[in-house]
PDB file of N, CA and C in Angstrom:
ATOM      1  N   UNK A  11     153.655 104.877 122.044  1.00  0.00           N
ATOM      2  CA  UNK A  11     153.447 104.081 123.244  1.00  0.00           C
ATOM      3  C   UNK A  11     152.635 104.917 124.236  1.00  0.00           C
ATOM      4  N   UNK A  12     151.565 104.286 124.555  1.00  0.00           N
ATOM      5  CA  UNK A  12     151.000 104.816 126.392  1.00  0.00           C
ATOM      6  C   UNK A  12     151.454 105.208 126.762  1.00  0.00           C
ATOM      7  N   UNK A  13     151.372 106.165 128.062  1.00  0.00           N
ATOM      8  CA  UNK A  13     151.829 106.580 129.057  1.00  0.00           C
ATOM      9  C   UNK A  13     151.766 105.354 130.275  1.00  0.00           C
ATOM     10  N   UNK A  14     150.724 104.744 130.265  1.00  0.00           N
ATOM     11  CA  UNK A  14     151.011 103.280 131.058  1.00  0.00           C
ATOM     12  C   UNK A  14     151.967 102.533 131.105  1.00  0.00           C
ATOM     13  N   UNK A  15     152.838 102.142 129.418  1.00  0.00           N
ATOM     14  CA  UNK A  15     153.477 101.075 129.370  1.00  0.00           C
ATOM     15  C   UNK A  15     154.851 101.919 129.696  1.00  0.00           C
ATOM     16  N   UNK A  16     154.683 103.252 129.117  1.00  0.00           N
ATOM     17  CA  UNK A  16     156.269 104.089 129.158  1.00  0.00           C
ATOM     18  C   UNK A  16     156.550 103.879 130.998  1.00  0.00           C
ATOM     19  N   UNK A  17     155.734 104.046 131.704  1.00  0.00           N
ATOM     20  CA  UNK A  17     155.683 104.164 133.358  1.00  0.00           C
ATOM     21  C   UNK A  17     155.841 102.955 133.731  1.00  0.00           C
ATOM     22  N   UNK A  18     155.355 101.975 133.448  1.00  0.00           N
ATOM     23  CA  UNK A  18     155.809 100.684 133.551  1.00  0.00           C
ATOM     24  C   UNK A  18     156.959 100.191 133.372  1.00  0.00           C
ATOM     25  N   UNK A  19     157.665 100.875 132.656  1.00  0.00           N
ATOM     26  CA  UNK A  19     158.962 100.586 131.751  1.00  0.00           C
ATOM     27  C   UNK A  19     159.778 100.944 132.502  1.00  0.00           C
ATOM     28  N   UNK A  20     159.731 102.439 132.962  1.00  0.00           N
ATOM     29  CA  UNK A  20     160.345 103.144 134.319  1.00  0.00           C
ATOM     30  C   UNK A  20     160.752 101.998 134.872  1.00  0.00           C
ATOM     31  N   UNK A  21     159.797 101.729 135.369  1.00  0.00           N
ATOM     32  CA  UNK A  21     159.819 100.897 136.928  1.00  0.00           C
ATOM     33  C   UNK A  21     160.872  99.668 136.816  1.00  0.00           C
ATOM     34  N   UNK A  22     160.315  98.952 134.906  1.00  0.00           N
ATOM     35  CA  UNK A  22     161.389  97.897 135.152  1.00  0.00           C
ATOM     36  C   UNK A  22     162.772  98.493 134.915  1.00  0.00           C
ATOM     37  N   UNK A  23     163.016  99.280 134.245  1.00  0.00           N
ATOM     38  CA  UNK A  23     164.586 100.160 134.537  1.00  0.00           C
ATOM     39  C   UNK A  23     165.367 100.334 135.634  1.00  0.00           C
ATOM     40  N   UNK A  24     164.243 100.822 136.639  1.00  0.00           N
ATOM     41  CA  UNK A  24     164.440 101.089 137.962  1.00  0.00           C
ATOM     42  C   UNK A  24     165.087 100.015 138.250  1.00  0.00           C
ATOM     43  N   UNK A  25     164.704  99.057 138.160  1.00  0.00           N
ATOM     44  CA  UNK A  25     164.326  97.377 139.052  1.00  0.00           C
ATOM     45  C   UNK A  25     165.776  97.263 138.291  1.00  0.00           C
ATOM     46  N   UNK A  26     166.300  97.588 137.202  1.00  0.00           N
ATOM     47  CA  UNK A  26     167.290  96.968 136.834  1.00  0.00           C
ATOM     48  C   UNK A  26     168.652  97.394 136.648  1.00  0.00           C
ATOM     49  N   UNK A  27     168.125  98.573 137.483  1.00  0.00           N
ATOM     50  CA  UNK A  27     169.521  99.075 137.785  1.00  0.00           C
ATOM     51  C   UNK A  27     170.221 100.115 136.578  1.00  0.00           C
ATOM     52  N   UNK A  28     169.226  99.910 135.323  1.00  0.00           N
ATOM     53  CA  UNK A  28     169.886 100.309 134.118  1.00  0.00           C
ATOM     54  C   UNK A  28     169.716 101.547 133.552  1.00  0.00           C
ATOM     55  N   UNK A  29     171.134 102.394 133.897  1.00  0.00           N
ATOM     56  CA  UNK A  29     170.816 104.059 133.650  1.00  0.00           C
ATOM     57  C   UNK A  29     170.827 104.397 132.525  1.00  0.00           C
ATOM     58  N   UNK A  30     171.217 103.335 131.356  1.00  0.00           N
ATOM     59  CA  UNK A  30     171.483 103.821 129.993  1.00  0.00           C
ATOM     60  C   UNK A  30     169.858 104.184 129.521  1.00  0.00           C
ATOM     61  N   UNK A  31     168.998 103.251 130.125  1.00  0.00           N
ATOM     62  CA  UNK A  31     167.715 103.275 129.809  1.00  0.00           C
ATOM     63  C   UNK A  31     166.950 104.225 130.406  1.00  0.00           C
ATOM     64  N   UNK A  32     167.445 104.758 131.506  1.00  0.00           N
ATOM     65  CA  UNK A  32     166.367 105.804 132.247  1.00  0.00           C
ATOM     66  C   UNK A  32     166.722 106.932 131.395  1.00  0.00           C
ATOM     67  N   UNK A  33     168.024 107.118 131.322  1.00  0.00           N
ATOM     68  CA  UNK A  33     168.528 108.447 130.893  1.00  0.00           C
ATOM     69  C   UNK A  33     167.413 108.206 129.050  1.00  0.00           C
ATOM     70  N   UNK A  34     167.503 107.448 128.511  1.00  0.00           N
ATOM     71  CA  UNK A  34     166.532 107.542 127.302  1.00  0.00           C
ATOM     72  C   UNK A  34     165.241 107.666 127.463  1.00  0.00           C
ATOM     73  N   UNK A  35     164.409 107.580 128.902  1.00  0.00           N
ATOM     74  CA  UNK A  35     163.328 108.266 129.575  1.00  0.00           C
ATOM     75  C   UNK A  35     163.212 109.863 129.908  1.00  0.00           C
ATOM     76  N   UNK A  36     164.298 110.174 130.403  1.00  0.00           N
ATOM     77  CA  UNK A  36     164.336 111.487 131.253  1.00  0.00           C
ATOM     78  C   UNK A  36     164.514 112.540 130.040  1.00  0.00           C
ATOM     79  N   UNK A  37     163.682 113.398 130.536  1.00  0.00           N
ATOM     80  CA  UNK A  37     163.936 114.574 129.558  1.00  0.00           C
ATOM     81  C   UNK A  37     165.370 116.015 130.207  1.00  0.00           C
ATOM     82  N   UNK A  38     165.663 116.303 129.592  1.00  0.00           N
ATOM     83  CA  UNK A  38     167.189 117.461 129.612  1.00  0.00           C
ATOM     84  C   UNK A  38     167.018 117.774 130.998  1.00  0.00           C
ATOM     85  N   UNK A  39     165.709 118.470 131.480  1.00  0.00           N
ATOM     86  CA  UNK A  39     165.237 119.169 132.447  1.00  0.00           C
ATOM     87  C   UNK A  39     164.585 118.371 133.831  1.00  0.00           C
ATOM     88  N   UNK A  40     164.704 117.247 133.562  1.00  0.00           N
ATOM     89  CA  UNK A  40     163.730 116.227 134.542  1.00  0.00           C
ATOM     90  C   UNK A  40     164.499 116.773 136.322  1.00  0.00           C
ATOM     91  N   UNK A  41     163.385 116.758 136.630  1.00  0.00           N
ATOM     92  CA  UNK A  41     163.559 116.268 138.400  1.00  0.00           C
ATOM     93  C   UNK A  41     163.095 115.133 139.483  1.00  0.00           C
ATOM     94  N   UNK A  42     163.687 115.013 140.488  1.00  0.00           N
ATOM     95  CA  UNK A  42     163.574 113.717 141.303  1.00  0.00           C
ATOM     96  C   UNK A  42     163.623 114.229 142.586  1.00  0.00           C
ATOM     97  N   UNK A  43     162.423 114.145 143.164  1.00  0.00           N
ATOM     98  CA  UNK A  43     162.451 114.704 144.586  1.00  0.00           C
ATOM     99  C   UNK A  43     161.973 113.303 145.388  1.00  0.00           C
ATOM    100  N   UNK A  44     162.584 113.093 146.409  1.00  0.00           N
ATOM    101  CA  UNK A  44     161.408 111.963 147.106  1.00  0.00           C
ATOM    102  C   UNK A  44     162.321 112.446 148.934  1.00  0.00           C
ATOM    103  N   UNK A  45     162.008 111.563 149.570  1.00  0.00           N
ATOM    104  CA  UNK A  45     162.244 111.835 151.270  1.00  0.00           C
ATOM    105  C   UNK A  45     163.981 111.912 151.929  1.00  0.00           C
ATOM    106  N   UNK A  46     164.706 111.539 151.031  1.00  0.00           N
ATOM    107  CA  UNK A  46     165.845 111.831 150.718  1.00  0.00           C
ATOM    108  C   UNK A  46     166.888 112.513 150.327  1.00  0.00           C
ATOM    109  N   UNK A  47     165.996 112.707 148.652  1.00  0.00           N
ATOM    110  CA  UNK A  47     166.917 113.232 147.253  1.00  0.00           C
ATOM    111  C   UNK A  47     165.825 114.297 147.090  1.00  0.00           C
ATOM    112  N   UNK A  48     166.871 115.017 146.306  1.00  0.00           N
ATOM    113  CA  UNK A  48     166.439 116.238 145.215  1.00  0.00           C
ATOM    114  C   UNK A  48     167.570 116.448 144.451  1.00  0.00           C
ATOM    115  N   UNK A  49     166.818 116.272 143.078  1.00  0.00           N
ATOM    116  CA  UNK A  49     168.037 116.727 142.392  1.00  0.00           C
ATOM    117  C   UNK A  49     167.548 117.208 140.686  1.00  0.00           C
ATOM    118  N   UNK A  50     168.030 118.251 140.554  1.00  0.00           N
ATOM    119  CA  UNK A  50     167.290 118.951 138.965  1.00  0.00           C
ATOM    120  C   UNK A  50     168.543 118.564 137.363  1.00  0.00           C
ATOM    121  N   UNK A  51     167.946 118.166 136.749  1.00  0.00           N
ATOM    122  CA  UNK A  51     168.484 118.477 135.438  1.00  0.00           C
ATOM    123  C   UNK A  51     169.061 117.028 135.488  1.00  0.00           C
ATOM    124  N   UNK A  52     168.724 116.296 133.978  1.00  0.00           N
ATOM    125  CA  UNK A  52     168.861 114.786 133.769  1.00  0.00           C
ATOM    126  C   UNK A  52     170.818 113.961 134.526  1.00  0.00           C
ATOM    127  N   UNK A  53     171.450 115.106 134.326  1.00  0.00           N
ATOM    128  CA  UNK A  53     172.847 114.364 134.672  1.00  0.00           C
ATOM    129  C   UNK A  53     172.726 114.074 135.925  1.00  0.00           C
ATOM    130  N   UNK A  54     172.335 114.854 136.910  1.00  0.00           N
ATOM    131  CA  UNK A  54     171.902 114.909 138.389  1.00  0.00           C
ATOM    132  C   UNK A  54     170.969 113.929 139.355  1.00  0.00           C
ATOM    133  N   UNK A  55     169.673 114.036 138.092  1.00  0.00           N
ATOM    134  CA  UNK A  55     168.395 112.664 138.176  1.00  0.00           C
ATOM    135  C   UNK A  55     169.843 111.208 138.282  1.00  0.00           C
ATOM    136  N   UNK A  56     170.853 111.053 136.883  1.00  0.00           N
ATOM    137  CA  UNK A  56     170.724 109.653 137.090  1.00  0.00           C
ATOM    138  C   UNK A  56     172.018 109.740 138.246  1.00  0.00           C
ATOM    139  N   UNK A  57     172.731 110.569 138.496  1.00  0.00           N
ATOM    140  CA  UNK A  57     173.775 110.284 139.475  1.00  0.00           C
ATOM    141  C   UNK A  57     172.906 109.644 140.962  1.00  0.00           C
ATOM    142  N   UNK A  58     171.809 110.494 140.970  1.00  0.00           N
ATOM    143  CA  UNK A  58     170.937 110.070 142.464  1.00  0.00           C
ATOM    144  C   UNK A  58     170.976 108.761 141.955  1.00  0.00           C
ATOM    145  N   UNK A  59     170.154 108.155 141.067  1.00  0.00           N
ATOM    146  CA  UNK A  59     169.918 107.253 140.540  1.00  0.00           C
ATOM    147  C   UNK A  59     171.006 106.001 140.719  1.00  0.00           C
ATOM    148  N   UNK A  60     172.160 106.648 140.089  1.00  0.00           N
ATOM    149  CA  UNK A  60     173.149 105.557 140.405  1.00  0.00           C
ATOM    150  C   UNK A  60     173.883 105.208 141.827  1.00  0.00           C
ATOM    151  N   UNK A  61     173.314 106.286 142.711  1.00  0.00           N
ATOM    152  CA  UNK A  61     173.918 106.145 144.273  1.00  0.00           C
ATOM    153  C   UNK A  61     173.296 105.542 144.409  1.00  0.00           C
ATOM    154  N   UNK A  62     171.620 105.781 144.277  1.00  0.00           N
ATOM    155  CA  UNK A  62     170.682 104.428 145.331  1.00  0.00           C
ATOM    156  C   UNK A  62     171.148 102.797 145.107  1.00  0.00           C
ATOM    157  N   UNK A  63     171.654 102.979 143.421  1.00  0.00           N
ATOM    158  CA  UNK A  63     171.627 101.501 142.757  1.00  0.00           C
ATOM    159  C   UNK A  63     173.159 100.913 143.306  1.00  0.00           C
ATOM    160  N   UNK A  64     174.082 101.968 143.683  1.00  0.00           N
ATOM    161  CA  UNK A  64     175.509 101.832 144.521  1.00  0.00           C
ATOM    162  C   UNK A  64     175.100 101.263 145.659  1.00  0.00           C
ATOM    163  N   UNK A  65     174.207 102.043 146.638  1.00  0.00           N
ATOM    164  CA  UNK A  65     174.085 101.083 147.673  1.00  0.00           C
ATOM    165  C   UNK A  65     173.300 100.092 148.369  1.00  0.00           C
ATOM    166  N   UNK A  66     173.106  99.363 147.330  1.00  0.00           N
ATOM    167  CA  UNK A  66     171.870  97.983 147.517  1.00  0.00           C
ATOM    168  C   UNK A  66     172.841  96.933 146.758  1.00  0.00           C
ATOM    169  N   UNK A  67     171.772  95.827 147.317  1.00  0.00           N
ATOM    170  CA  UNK A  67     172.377  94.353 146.403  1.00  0.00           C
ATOM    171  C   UNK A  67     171.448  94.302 145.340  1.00  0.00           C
ATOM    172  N   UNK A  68     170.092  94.512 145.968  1.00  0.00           N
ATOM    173  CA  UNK A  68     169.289  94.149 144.609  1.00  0.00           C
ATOM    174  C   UNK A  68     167.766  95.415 145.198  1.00  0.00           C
ATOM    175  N   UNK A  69     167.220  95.503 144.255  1.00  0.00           N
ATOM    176  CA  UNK A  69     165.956  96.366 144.418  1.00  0.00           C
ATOM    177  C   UNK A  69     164.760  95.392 143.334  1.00  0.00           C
ATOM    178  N   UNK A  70     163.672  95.579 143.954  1.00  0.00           N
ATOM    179  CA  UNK A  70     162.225  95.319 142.960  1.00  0.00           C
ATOM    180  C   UNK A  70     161.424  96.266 142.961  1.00  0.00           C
ATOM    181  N   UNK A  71     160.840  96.146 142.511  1.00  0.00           N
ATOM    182  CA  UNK A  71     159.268  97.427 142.337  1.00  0.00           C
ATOM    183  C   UNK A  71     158.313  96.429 141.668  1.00  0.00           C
ATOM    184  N   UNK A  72     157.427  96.383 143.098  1.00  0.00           N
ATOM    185  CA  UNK A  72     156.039  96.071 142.455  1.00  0.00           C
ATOM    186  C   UNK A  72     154.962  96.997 142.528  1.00  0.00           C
ATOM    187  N   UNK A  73     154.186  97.125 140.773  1.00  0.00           N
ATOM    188  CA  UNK A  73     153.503  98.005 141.343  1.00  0.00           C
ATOM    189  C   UNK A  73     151.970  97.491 141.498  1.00  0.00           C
ATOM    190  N   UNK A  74     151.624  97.841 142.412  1.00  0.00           N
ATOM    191  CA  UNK A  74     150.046  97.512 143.042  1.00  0.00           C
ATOM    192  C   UNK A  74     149.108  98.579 142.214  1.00  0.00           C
ATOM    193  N   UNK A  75     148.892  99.503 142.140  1.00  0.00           N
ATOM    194  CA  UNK A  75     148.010  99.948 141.200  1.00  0.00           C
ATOM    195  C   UNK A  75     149.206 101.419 140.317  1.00  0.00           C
ATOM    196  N   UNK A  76     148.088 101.725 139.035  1.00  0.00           N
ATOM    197  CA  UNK A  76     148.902 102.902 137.979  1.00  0.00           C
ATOM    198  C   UNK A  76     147.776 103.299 137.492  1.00  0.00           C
ATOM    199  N   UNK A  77     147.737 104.674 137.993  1.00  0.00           N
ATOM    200  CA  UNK A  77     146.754 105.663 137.397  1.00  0.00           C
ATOM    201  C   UNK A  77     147.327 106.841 136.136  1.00  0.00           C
ATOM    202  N   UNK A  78     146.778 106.661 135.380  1.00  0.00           N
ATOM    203  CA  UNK A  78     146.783 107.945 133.998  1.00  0.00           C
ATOM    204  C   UNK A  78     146.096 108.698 134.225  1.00  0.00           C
ATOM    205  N   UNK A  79     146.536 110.299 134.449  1.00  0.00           N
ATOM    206  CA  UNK A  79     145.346 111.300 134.294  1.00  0.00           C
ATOM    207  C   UNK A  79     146.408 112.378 133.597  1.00  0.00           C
ATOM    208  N   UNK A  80     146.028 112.968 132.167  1.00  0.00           N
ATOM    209  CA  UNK A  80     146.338 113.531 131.252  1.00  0.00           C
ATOM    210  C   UNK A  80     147.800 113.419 131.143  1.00  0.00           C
ATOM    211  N   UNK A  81     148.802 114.314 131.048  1.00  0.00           N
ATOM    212  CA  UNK A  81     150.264 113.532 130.836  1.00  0.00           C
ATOM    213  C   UNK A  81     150.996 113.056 132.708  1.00  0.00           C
ATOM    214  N   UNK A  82     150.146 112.498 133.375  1.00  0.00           N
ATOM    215  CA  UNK A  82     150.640 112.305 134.800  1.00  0.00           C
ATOM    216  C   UNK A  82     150.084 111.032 135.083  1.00  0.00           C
ATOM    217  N   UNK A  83     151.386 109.780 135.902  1.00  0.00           N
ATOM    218  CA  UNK A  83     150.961 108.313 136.164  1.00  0.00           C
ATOM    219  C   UNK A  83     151.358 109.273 137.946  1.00  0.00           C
ATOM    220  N   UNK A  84     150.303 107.994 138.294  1.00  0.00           N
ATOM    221  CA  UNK A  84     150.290 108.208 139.818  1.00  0.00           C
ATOM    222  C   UNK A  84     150.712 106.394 140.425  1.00  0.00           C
ATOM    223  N   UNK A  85     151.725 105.717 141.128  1.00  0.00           N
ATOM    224  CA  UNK A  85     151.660 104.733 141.108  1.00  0.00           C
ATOM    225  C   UNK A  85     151.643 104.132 142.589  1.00  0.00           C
ATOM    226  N   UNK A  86     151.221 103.523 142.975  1.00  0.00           N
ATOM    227  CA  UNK A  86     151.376 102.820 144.423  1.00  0.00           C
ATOM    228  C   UNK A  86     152.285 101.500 144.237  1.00  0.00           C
ATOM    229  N   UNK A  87     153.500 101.879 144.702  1.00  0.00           N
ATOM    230  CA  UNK A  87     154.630 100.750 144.753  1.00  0.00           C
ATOM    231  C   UNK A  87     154.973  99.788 146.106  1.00  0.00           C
ATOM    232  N   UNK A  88     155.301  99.030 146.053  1.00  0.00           N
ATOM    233  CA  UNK A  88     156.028  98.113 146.745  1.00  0.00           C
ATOM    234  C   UNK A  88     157.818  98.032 146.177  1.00  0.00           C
ATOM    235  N   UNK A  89     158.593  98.592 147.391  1.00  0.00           N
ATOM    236  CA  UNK A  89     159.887  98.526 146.856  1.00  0.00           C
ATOM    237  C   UNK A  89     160.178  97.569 147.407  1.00  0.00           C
ATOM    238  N   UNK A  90     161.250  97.096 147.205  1.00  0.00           N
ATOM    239  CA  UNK A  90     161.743  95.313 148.075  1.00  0.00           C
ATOM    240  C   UNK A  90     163.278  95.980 147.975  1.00  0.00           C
ATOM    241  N   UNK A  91     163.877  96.251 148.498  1.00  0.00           N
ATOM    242  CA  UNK A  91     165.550  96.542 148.937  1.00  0.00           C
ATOM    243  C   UNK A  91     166.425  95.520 149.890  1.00  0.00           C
ATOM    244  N   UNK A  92     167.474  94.612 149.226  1.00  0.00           N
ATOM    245  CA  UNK A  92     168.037  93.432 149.269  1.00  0.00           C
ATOM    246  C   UNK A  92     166.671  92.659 149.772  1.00  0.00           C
ATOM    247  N   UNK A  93     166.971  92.202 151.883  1.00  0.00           N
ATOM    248  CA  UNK A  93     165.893  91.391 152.171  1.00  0.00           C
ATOM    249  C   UNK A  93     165.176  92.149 153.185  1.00  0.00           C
ATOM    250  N   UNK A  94     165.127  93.362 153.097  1.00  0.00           N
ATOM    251  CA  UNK A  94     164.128  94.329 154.029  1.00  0.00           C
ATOM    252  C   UNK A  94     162.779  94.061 153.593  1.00  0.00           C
ATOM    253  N   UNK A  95     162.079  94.434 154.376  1.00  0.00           N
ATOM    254  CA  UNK A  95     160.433  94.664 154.593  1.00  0.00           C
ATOM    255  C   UNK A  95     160.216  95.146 153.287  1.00  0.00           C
ATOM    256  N   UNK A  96     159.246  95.077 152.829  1.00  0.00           N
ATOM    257  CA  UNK A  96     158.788  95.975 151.466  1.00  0.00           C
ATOM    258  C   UNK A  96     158.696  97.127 151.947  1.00  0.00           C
ATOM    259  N   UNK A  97     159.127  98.502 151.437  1.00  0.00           N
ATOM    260  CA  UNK A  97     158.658  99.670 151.273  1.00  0.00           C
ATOM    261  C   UNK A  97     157.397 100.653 150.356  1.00  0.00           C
ATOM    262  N   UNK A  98     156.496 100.749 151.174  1.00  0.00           N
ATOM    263  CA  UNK A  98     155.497 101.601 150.451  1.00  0.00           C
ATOM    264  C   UNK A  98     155.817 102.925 149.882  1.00  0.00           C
ATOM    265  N   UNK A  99     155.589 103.110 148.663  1.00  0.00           N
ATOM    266  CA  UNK A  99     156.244 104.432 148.064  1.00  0.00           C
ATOM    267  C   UNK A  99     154.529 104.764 147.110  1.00  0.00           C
ATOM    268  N   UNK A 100     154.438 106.127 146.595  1.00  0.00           N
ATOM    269  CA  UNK A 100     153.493 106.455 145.787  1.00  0.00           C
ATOM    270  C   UNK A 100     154.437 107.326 145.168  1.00  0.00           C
ATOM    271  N   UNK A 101     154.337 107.387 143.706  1.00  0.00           N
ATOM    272  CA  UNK A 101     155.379 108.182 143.201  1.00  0.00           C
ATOM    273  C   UNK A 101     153.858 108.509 142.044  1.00  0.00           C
ATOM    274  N   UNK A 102     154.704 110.221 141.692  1.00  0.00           N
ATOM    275  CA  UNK A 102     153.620 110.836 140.680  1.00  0.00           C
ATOM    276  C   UNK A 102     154.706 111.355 139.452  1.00  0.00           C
ATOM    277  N   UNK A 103     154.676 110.868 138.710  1.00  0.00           N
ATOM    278  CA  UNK A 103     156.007 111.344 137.532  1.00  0.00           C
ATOM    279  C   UNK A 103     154.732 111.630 136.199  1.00  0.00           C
ATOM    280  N   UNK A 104     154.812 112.942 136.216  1.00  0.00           N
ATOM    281  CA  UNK A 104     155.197 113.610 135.571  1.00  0.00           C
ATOM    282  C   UNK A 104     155.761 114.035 133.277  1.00  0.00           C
ATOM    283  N   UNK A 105     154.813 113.733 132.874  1.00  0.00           N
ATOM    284  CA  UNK A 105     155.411 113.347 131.004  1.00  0.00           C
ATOM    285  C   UNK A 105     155.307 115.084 130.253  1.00  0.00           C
ATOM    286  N   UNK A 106     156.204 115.082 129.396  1.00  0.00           N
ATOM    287  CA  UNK A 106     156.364 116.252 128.558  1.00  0.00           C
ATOM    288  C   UNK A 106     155.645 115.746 127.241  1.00  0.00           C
ATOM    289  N   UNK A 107     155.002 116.755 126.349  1.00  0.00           N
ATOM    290  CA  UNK A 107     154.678 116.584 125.221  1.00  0.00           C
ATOM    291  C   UNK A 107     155.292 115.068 124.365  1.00  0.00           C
ATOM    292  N   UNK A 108     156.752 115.073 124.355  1.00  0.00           N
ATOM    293  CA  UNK A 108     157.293 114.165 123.687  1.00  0.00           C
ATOM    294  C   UNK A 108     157.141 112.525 124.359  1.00  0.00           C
ATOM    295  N   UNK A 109     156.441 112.573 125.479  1.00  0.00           N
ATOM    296  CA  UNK A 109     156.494 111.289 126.739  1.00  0.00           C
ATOM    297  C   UNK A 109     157.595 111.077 127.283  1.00  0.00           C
ATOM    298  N   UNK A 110     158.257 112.420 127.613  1.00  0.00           N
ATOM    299  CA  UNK A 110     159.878 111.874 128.232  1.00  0.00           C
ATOM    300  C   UNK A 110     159.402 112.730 129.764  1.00  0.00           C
ATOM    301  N   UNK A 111     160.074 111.961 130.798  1.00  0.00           N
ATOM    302  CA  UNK A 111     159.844 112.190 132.056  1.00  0.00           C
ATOM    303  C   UNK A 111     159.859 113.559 132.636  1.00  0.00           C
ATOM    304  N   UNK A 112     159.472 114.181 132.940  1.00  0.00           N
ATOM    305  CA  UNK A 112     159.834 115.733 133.438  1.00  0.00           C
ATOM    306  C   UNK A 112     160.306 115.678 134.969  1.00  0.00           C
ATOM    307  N   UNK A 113     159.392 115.096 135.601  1.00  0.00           N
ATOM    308  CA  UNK A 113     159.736 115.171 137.274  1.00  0.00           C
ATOM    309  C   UNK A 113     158.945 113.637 137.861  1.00  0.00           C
ATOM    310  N   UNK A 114     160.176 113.763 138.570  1.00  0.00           N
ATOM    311  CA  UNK A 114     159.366 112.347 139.441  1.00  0.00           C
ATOM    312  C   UNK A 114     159.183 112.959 141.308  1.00  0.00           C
ATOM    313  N   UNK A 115     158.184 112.682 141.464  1.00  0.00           N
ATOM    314  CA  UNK A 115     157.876 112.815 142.966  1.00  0.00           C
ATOM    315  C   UNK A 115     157.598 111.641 143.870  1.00  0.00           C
ATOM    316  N   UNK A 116     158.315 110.994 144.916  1.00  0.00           N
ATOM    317  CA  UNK A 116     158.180 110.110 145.336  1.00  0.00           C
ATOM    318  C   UNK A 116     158.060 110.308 146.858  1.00  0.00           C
ATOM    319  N   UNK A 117     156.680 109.570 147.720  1.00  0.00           N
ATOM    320  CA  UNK A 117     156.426 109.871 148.567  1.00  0.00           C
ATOM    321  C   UNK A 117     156.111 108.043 149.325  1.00  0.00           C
ATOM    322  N   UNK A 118     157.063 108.211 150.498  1.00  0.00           N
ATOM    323  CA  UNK A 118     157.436 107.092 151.118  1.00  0.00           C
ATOM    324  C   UNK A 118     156.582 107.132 152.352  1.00  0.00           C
ATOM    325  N   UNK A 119     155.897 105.762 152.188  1.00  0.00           N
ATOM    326  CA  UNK A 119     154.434 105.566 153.171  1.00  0.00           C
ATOM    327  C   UNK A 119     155.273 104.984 154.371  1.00  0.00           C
ATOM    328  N   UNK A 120     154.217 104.606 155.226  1.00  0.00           N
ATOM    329  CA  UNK A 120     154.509 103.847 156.748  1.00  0.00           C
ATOM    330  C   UNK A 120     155.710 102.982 156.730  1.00  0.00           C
TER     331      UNK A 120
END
């Protein structure tokens, strides 16, 4: 599989709340930094993971554009959290040899 569709896939995971599936993304070593969180090593990634998804009703991710440049997607998102404003996010994650996630960096616009 691409690195497009694997990043895409992310996103609908994200969107769905479903850690069984990220954790089959994330590699042993993955990290998650964004304006909030930091947190190293896959058990850690999905606990953040499962707090954000603890405290919402529902989340979306749309993504407006997805760039590939060698094992790195660069994405410009639209988050939707319950019925708030959309949130602008650009996140740059990061693929290991095998296409499993290494680090996600997420950087939260205006």
């Amino acid at each position: 599989m691409n690195l497009e569709n694997i990043a895409r896939n992310y996103f609908k995971s994200f969107e769905n709340m479903n850690l069984d599936e990220l954790s089959d993304m994330f590699d042993e070593q993955v990290t998650l930094k964004d304006w909030n969180i930091e947190a190293h090593g896959k058990q850690s990634v999905l606990e953040a993971n499962e707090n954000i998804f603890n405290s919402v009703d529902s989340i979306s991710v749309e993504v407006s554009n997805l760039y590939i440049s060698g094992q790195t997607a660069i994405a410009q998102l639209l988050i939707h959290v319950n019925d708030e404003p959309a949130l602008p996010v650009v996140d740059i994650i990061t693929f290991n040899k095998n296409q499993n996630i290494c680090s996600i960096v997420a950087y939260r616009g205006n």
